[in-house]
Short mmCIF file of C-alpha atoms in Angstrom, two decimals:
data_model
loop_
_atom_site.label_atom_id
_atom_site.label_comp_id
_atom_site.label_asym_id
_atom_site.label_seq_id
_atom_site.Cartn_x
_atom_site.Cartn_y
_atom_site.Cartn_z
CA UNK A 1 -14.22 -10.98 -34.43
CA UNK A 2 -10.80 -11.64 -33.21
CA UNK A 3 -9.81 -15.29 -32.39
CA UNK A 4 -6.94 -16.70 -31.14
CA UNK A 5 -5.59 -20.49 -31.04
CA UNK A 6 -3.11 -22.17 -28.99
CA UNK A 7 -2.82 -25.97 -30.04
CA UNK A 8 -0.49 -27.47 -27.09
CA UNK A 9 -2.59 -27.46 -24.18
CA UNK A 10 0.80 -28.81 -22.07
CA UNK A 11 4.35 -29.13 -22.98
CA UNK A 12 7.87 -30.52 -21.75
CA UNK A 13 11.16 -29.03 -21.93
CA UNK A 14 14.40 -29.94 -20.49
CA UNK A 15 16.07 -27.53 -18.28
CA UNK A 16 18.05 -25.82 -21.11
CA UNK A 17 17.02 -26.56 -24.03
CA UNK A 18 15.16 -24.15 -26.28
CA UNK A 19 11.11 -23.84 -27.03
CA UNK A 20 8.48 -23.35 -28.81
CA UNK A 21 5.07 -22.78 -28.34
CA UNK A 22 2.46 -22.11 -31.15
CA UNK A 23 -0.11 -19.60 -31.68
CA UNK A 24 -2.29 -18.71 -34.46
CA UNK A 25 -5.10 -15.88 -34.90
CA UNK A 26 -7.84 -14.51 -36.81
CA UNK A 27 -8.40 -11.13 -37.15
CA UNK A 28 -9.77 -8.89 -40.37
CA UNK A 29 -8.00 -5.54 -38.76
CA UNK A 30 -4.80 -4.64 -40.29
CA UNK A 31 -3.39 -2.98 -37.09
CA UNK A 32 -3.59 -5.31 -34.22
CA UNK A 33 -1.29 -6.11 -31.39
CA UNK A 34 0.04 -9.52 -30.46
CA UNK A 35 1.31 -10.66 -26.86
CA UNK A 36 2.55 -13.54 -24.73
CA UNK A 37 1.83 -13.50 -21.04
CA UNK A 38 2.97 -15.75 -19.12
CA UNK A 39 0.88 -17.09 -15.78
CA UNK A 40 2.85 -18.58 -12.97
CA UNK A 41 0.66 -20.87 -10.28
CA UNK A 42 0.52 -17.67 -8.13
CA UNK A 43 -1.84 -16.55 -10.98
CA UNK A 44 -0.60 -12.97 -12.08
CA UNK A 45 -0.76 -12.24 -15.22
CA UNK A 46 3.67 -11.34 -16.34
CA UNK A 47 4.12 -9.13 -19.53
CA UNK A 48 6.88 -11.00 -21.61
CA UNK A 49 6.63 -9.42 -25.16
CA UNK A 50 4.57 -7.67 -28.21
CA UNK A 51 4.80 -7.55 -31.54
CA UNK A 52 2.87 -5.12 -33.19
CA UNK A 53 1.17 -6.18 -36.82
CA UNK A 54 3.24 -3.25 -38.79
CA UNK A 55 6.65 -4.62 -37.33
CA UNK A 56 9.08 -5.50 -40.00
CA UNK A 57 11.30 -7.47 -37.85
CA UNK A 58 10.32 -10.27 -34.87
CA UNK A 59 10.36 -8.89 -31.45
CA UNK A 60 12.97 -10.14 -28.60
CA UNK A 61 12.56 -9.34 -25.37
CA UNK A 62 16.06 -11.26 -23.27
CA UNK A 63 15.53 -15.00 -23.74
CA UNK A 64 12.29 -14.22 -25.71
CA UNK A 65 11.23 -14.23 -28.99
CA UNK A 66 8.40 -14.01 -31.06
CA UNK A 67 8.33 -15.47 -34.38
CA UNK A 68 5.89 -13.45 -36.49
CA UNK A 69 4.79 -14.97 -39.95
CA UNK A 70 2.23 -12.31 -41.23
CA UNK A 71 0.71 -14.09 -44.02
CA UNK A 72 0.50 -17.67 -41.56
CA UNK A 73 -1.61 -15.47 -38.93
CA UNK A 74 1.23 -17.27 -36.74
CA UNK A 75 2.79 -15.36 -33.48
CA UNK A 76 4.90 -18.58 -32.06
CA UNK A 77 6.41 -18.15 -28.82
CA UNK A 78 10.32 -18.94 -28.33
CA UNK A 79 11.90 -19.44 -25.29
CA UNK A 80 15.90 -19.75 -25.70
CA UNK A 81 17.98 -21.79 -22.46
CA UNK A 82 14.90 -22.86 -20.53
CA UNK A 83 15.16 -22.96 -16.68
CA UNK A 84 13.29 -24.18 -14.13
CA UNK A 85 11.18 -20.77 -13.35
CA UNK A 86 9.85 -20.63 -16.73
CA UNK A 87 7.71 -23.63 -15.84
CA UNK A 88 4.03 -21.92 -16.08
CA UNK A 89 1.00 -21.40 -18.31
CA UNK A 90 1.68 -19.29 -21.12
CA UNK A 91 -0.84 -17.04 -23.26
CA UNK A 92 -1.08 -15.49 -26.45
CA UNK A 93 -3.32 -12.33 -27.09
CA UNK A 94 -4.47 -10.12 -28.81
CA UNK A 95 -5.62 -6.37 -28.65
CA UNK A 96 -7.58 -4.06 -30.54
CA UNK A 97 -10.01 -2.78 -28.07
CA UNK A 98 -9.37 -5.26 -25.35
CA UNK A 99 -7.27 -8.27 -25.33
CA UNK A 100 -8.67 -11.77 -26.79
CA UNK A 101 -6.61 -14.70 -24.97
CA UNK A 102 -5.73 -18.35 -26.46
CA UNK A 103 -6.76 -21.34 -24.11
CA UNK A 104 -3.31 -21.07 -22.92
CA UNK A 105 -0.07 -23.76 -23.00
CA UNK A 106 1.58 -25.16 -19.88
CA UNK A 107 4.67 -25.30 -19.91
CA UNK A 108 6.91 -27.48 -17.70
CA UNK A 109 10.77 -27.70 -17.45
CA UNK A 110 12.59 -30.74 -16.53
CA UNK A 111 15.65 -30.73 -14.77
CA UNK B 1 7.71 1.77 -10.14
CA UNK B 2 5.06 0.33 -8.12
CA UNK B 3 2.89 -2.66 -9.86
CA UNK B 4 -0.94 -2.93 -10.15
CA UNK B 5 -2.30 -3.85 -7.08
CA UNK B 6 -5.58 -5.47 -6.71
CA UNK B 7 -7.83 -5.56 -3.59
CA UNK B 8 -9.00 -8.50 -1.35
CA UNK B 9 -6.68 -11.23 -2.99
CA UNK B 10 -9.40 -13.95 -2.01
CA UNK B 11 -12.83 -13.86 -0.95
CA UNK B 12 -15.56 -16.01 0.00
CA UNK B 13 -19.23 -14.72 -0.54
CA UNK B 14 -22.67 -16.82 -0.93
CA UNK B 15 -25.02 -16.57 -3.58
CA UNK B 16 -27.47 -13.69 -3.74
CA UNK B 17 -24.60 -11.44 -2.24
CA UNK B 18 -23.11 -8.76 -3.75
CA UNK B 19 -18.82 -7.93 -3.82
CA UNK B 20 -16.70 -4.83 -4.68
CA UNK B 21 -13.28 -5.73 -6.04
CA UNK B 22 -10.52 -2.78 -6.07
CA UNK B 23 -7.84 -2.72 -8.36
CA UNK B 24 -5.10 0.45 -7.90
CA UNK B 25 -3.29 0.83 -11.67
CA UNK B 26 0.34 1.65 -12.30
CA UNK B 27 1.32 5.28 -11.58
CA UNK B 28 0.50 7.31 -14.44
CA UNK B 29 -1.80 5.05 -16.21
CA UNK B 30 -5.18 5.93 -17.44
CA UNK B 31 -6.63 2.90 -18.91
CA UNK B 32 -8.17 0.15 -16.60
CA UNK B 33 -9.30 -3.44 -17.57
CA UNK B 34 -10.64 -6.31 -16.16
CA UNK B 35 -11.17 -9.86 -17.07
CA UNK B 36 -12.31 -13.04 -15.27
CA UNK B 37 -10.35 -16.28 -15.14
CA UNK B 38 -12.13 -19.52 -15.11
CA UNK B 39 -11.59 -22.99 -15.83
CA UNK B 40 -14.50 -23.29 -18.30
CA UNK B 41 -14.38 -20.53 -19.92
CA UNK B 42 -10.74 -19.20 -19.89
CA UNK B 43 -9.92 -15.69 -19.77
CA UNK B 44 -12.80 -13.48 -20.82
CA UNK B 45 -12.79 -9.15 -20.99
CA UNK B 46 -15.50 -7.83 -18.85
CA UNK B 47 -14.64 -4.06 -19.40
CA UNK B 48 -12.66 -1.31 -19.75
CA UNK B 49 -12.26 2.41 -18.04
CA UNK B 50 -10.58 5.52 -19.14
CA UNK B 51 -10.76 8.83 -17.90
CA UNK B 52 -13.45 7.87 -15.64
CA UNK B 53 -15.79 6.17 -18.77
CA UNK B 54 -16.51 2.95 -19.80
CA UNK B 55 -15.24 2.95 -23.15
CA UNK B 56 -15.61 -1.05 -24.14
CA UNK B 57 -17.68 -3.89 -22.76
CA UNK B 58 -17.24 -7.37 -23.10
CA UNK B 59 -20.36 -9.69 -23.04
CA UNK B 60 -21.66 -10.07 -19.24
CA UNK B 61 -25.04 -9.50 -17.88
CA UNK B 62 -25.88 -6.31 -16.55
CA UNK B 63 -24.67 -7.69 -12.56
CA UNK B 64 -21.60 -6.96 -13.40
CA UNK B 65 -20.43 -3.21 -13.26
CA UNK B 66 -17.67 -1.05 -12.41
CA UNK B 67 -16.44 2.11 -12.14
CA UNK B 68 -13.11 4.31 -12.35
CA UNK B 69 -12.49 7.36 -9.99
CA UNK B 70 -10.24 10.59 -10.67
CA UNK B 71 -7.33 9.09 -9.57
CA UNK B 72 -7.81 6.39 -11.94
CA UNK B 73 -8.59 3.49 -9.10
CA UNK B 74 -11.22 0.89 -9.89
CA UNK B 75 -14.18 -0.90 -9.21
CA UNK B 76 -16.17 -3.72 -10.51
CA UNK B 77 -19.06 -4.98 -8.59
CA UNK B 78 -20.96 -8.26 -9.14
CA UNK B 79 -24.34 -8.45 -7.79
CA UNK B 80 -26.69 -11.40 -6.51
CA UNK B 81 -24.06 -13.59 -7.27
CA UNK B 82 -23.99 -17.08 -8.71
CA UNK B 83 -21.95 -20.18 -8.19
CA UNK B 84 -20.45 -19.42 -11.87
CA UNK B 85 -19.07 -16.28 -10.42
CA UNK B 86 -16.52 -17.92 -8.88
CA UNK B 87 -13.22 -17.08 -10.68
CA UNK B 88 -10.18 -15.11 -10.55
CA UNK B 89 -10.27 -11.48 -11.36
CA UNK B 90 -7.97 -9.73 -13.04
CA UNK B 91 -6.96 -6.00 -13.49
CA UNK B 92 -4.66 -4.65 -15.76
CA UNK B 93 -3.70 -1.13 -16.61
CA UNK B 94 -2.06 0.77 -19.37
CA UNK B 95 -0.81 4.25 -20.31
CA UNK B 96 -3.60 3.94 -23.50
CA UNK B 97 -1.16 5.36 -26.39
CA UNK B 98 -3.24 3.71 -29.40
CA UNK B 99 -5.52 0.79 -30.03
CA UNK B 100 -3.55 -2.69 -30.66
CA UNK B 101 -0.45 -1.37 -29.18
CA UNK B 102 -1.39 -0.51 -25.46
CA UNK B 103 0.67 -3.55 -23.39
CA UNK B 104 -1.17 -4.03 -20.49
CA UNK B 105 0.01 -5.19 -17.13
CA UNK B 106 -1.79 -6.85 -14.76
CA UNK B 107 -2.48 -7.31 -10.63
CA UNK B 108 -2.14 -10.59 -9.01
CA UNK B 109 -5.79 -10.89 -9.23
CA UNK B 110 -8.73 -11.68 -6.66
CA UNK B 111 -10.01 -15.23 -6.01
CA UNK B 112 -13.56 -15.45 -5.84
CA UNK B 113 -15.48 -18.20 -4.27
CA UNK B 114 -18.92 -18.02 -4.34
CA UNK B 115 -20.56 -20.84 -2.24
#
């Protein structure tokens, strides 16, 4: 069974500033599929960036990054320059037949 | 490109009715998911369509079903609902290239209230 944590249920983050939010999973597949979504109060669901368990390197996606550490079963989320917008819940997930979601973080940005 | 679009965005039923929730997927995509969105229980995979065929089910009683037509549209349909039905539902659809690397995208969702 697939299992995914997310430890900060809510975070704060200057307008700015950089971030990072945690994720961790459990999984005994070797090819699996990692994701952040991110979930504004409107409530859709916004694509932000994968990483797939084969990558060598860390995905980016703009300000985005995901910090992949393999052997940690760690998939940390990092936003670069923060702004005001990016305020929201944030998931991780993860896919092998369907996708498994963490409890979710929210974020908020400060001005 | 248009985005997944997902049909009513809220609705209001009573229990013991029954609802139909649409969900049009990205132009070109084949693979069609849903989930439900509550506070309880977070975000939870109810099933998944391809080519017309359920090909993965998460763990929901048999009231909830769906469906997937040629043009690769969707349904799910809860009957006799229950209070606990009352959640946001979620589509997303995917071009399907692999499993673990199909990035799904997802409608706005549909607000159920189930009084």
């Amino acid at each position: 069974a697939q299992k995914i944590t997310q430890t900060q249920p809510g975070m704060f983050v200057q307008e700015k500033e950089a971030v990072t939010l945690d994720c961790t999973y459990d999984t005994s597949d070797p090819s699996y599929g990692l994701f952040w979504y991110k979930q504004p109060s409107s409530g859709e669901m916004i694509f932000l960036i994968y990483q797939g368990s084969y990558d060598q390197q860390n995905a980016t996606e703009g300000r985005y990054s995901l910090n992949f550490q393999k052997a940690r079963k760690s998939a940390n989320l990092v936003i670069s320059a923060s702004q005001l917008g990016d305020s929201a819940m944030y998931f991780c997930a993860m896919s092998r037949r369907a996708l498994t979601f963490g409890s979710g973080t929210r974020l908020q940005v400060q001005p | 490109k248009a985005g997944v679009t997902q049909t009513p965005r809220y609705l209001i039923k009573t229990r013991g009715q029954q609802v139909t929730l649409s969900c049009s997927p990205i132009s070109g995509h084949r693979s069609v998911s849903w989930y439900q969105q509550t506070p309880g229980q977070g975000l939870q995979f109810l099933f998944e369509y391809f080519s017309e065929t359920q090909r993965n089910k998460g763990n929901f009683p048999g009231r909830f079903s769906g469906r997937q037509f040629s043009n690769s549209r969707s349904e799910m349909n809860v009957s006799t609902l229950e209070l606990g039905d009352s959640a946001l539902y979620l589509c997303a659809s995917s071009l399907w290239l692999a499993w673990g690397t199909d990035t799904q995208y997802f409608g706005p969702g549909t607000r159920l209230t189930v009084l």
